[in-house]
Amino acid sequence: MDKSPATEPESIDPSVHCASCDAVCCRLTVILMPEDHVPQWLVDHDDHGIEILAKGDDGWCAALDPLTMRCTIYADRPAICRKYAMGGPACREERRKWYGNALPTPVVLG
Ligand code: SF4
């Protein structure tokens, strides 16, 4: 069986959950796609004039509630946010950069 990386499904770490994370992915630049419909006050432009999600002075997405660290436009969040896999390679890499070796212990709810 071909086990080359190109045919492997994206690996997910099931111990990673947004409930035990500081929403570090919501510090990344989100490029808006034509099909995205976010409130105009959340639209910013990068140095090349490309539409991106606005960020607050703290570096987090302006749509993130700083008290709850939850997305305030979750149902209408941009396509890039929808595709970002919780516990996937990109998620784990951002967590590793943010937390270093002090990764938070997963919280079990219920
Ligand atoms: S729109 Fe929501 S999910 Fe996307 S970066 Fe902002 S807070 Fe995070």
PDB file of C-alpha atoms and ligand atoms in Angstrom:
ATOM      1  CA  MET A   1       0.000   0.000   0.000  1.00  0.00           C
ATOM      2  CA  ASP A   2       1.237   3.469  -0.894  1.00  0.00           C
ATOM      3  CA  LYS A   3       1.989   5.314   2.353  1.00  0.00           C
ATOM      4  CA  SER A   4       3.379   8.488   0.795  1.00  0.00           C
ATOM      5  CA  PRO A   5       2.434  11.676   2.648  1.00  0.00           C
ATOM      6  CA  ALA A   6       0.383  12.896  -0.320  1.00  0.00           C
ATOM      7  CA  THR A   7      -2.132  10.063   0.170  1.00  0.00           C
ATOM      8  CA  GLU A   8      -2.238  10.144   3.988  1.00  0.00           C
ATOM      9  CA  PRO A   9      -5.337  11.705   5.535  1.00  0.00           C
ATOM     10  CA  GLU A  10      -4.622  14.765   7.648  1.00  0.00           C
ATOM     11  CA  SER A  11      -3.635  13.530  11.088  1.00  0.00           C
ATOM     12  CA  ILE A  12      -5.713  14.843  13.978  1.00  0.00           C
ATOM     13  CA  ASP A  13      -4.651  14.829  17.616  1.00  0.00           C
ATOM     14  CA  PRO A  14      -7.955  14.136  19.428  1.00  0.00           C
ATOM     15  CA  SER A  15      -6.559  15.464  22.724  1.00  0.00           C
ATOM     16  CA  VAL A  16      -6.497  19.007  21.318  1.00  0.00           C
ATOM     17  CA  HIS A  17      -9.666  21.033  21.812  1.00  0.00           C
ATOM     18  CA  CYS A  18     -10.544  24.717  21.467  1.00  0.00           C
ATOM     19  CA  ALA A  19     -11.905  24.657  25.047  1.00  0.00           C
ATOM     20  CA  SER A  20      -8.355  24.222  26.355  1.00  0.00           C
ATOM     21  CA  CYS A  21      -6.609  26.611  23.963  1.00  0.00           C
ATOM     22  CA  ASP A  22      -6.079  30.371  23.857  1.00  0.00           C
ATOM     23  CA  ALA A  23      -7.448  30.542  20.296  1.00  0.00           C
ATOM     24  CA  VAL A  24      -3.913  30.933  18.989  1.00  0.00           C
ATOM     25  CA  CYS A  25      -5.109  30.176  15.440  1.00  0.00           C
ATOM     26  CA  CYS A  26      -7.205  33.345  15.638  1.00  0.00           C
ATOM     27  CA  ARG A  27      -3.955  35.362  15.623  1.00  0.00           C
ATOM     28  CA  LEU A  28      -3.178  34.211  12.086  1.00  0.00           C
ATOM     29  CA  THR A  29      -3.945  36.401   9.084  1.00  0.00           C
ATOM     30  CA  VAL A  30      -7.235  35.389   7.474  1.00  0.00           C
ATOM     31  CA  ILE A  31      -7.545  36.247   3.787  1.00  0.00           C
ATOM     32  CA  LEU A  32     -11.159  36.825   2.847  1.00  0.00           C
ATOM     33  CA  MET A  33     -12.615  34.956  -0.111  1.00  0.00           C
ATOM     34  CA  PRO A  34     -15.322  36.302  -2.448  1.00  0.00           C
ATOM     35  CA  GLU A  35     -17.858  33.944  -0.862  1.00  0.00           C
ATOM     36  CA  ASP A  36     -17.137  35.243   2.646  1.00  0.00           C
ATOM     37  CA  HIS A  37     -19.652  37.659   4.110  1.00  0.00           C
ATOM     38  CA  VAL A  38     -18.363  39.259   7.293  1.00  0.00           C
ATOM     39  CA  PRO A  39     -19.456  42.609   8.736  1.00  0.00           C
ATOM     40  CA  GLN A  40     -17.680  45.507   7.037  1.00  0.00           C
ATOM     41  CA  TRP A  41     -16.058  46.635  10.286  1.00  0.00           C
ATOM     42  CA  LEU A  42     -14.151  43.341  10.320  1.00  0.00           C
ATOM     43  CA  VAL A  43     -12.648  43.906   6.860  1.00  0.00           C
ATOM     44  CA  ASP A  44      -9.098  45.216   6.668  1.00  0.00           C
ATOM     45  CA  HIS A  45      -6.474  45.221   3.907  1.00  0.00           C
ATOM     46  CA  ASP A  46      -2.924  43.960   3.908  1.00  0.00           C
ATOM     47  CA  ASP A  47       0.035  45.820   2.383  1.00  0.00           C
ATOM     48  CA  HIS A  48      -0.955  44.535  -1.055  1.00  0.00           C
ATOM     49  CA  GLY A  49      -4.579  45.644  -0.780  1.00  0.00           C
ATOM     50  CA  ILE A  50      -5.886  42.129  -0.231  1.00  0.00           C
ATOM     51  CA  GLU A  51      -8.956  41.888   2.000  1.00  0.00           C
ATOM     52  CA  ILE A  52      -8.213  40.282   5.339  1.00  0.00           C
ATOM     53  CA  LEU A  53      -9.955  40.014   8.674  1.00  0.00           C
ATOM     54  CA  ALA A  54      -9.212  42.938  10.973  1.00  0.00           C
ATOM     55  CA  LYS A  55      -7.158  42.328  14.102  1.00  0.00           C
ATOM     56  CA  GLY A  56      -7.267  44.101  17.418  1.00  0.00           C
ATOM     57  CA  ASP A  57      -4.281  45.772  19.053  1.00  0.00           C
ATOM     58  CA  ASP A  58      -3.724  42.537  20.980  1.00  0.00           C
ATOM     59  CA  GLY A  59      -3.053  40.669  17.734  1.00  0.00           C
ATOM     60  CA  TRP A  60      -6.161  38.515  17.861  1.00  0.00           C
ATOM     61  CA  CYS A  61      -8.916  38.594  15.267  1.00  0.00           C
ATOM     62  CA  ALA A  62     -11.322  41.468  15.927  1.00  0.00           C
ATOM     63  CA  ALA A  63     -14.216  38.984  15.804  1.00  0.00           C
ATOM     64  CA  LEU A  64     -12.893  37.108  18.832  1.00  0.00           C
ATOM     65  CA  ASP A  65     -14.539  37.867  22.173  1.00  0.00           C
ATOM     66  CA  PRO A  66     -11.541  38.519  24.458  1.00  0.00           C
ATOM     67  CA  LEU A  67     -13.478  37.483  27.560  1.00  0.00           C
ATOM     68  CA  THR A  68     -14.601  34.084  26.330  1.00  0.00           C
ATOM     69  CA  MET A  69     -12.007  33.569  23.548  1.00  0.00           C
ATOM     70  CA  ARG A  70     -14.893  32.506  21.335  1.00  0.00           C
ATOM     71  CA  CYS A  71     -15.665  33.577  17.789  1.00  0.00           C
ATOM     72  CA  THR A  72     -18.526  36.091  17.714  1.00  0.00           C
ATOM     73  CA  ILE A  73     -19.343  35.323  14.069  1.00  0.00           C
ATOM     74  CA  TYR A  74     -18.938  31.562  14.273  1.00  0.00           C
ATOM     75  CA  ALA A  75     -21.938  30.734  12.065  1.00  0.00           C
ATOM     76  CA  ASP A  76     -20.671  33.161   9.417  1.00  0.00           C
ATOM     77  CA  ARG A  77     -16.937  32.727   9.880  1.00  0.00           C
ATOM     78  CA  PRO A  78     -14.764  32.868   6.744  1.00  0.00           C
ATOM     79  CA  ALA A  79     -13.961  29.801   4.665  1.00  0.00           C
ATOM     80  CA  ILE A  80     -10.355  29.671   5.884  1.00  0.00           C
ATOM     81  CA  CYS A  81     -11.546  29.462   9.490  1.00  0.00           C
ATOM     82  CA  ARG A  82     -13.950  26.644   8.566  1.00  0.00           C
ATOM     83  CA  LYS A  83     -11.189  24.618   6.944  1.00  0.00           C
ATOM     84  CA  TYR A  84      -8.766  24.943   9.848  1.00  0.00           C
ATOM     85  CA  ALA A  85      -8.775  21.532  11.508  1.00  0.00           C
ATOM     86  CA  MET A  86      -8.801  21.437  15.313  1.00  0.00           C
ATOM     87  CA  GLY A  87      -5.881  19.249  16.351  1.00  0.00           C
ATOM     88  CA  GLY A  88      -4.562  19.067  12.795  1.00  0.00           C
ATOM     89  CA  PRO A  89      -0.933  19.706  11.813  1.00  0.00           C
ATOM     90  CA  ALA A  90      -1.320  23.487  11.360  1.00  0.00           C
ATOM     91  CA  CYS A  91      -3.210  23.775  14.659  1.00  0.00           C
ATOM     92  CA  ARG A  92      -0.565  21.778  16.527  1.00  0.00           C
ATOM     93  CA  GLU A  93       2.234  23.836  14.987  1.00  0.00           C
ATOM     94  CA  GLU A  94       0.634  27.125  16.079  1.00  0.00           C
ATOM     95  CA  ARG A  95       0.111  25.715  19.569  1.00  0.00           C
ATOM     96  CA  ARG A  96       3.728  24.575  19.713  1.00  0.00           C
ATOM     97  CA  LYS A  97       4.941  28.064  18.713  1.00  0.00           C
ATOM     98  CA  TRP A  98       2.645  29.788  21.221  1.00  0.00           C
ATOM     99  CA  TYR A  99       2.984  27.508  24.218  1.00  0.00           C
ATOM    100  CA  GLY A 100       6.440  26.061  23.618  1.00  0.00           C
ATOM    101  CA  ASN A 101       6.958  23.147  25.968  1.00  0.00           C
ATOM    102  CA  ALA A 102       4.246  24.353  28.334  1.00  0.00           C
ATOM    103  CA  LEU A 103       1.325  22.998  26.317  1.00  0.00           C
ATOM    104  CA  PRO A 104      -1.904  23.121  28.353  1.00  0.00           C
ATOM    105  CA  THR A 105      -3.367  19.916  29.684  1.00  0.00           C
ATOM    106  CA  PRO A 106      -6.560  18.969  27.848  1.00  0.00           C
ATOM    107  CA  VAL A 107      -9.721  19.816  29.786  1.00  0.00           C
ATOM    108  CA  VAL A 108     -12.339  17.082  29.941  1.00  0.00           C
ATOM    109  CA  LEU A 109     -15.855  18.525  30.158  1.00  0.00           C
ATOM    110  CA  GLY A 110     -18.900  16.718  31.490  1.00  0.00           C
TER     111      GLY A 110
HETATM  112  S1  SF4 B   1     -13.507  34.800  12.322  1.00  0.00           S
HETATM  113 FE1  SF4 B   1     -13.759  33.614  14.217  1.00  0.00          FE
HETATM  114  S2  SF4 B   1     -12.724  31.626  13.824  1.00  0.00           S
HETATM  115 FE2  SF4 B   1     -12.004  33.116  12.252  1.00  0.00          FE
HETATM  116  S3  SF4 B   1     -10.096  33.987  13.099  1.00  0.00           S
HETATM  117 FE3  SF4 B   1     -11.799  35.345  13.674  1.00  0.00          FE
HETATM  118  S4  SF4 B   1     -12.439  34.646  15.736  1.00  0.00           S
HETATM  119 FE4  SF4 B   1     -11.202  33.001  14.797  1.00  0.00          FE
END
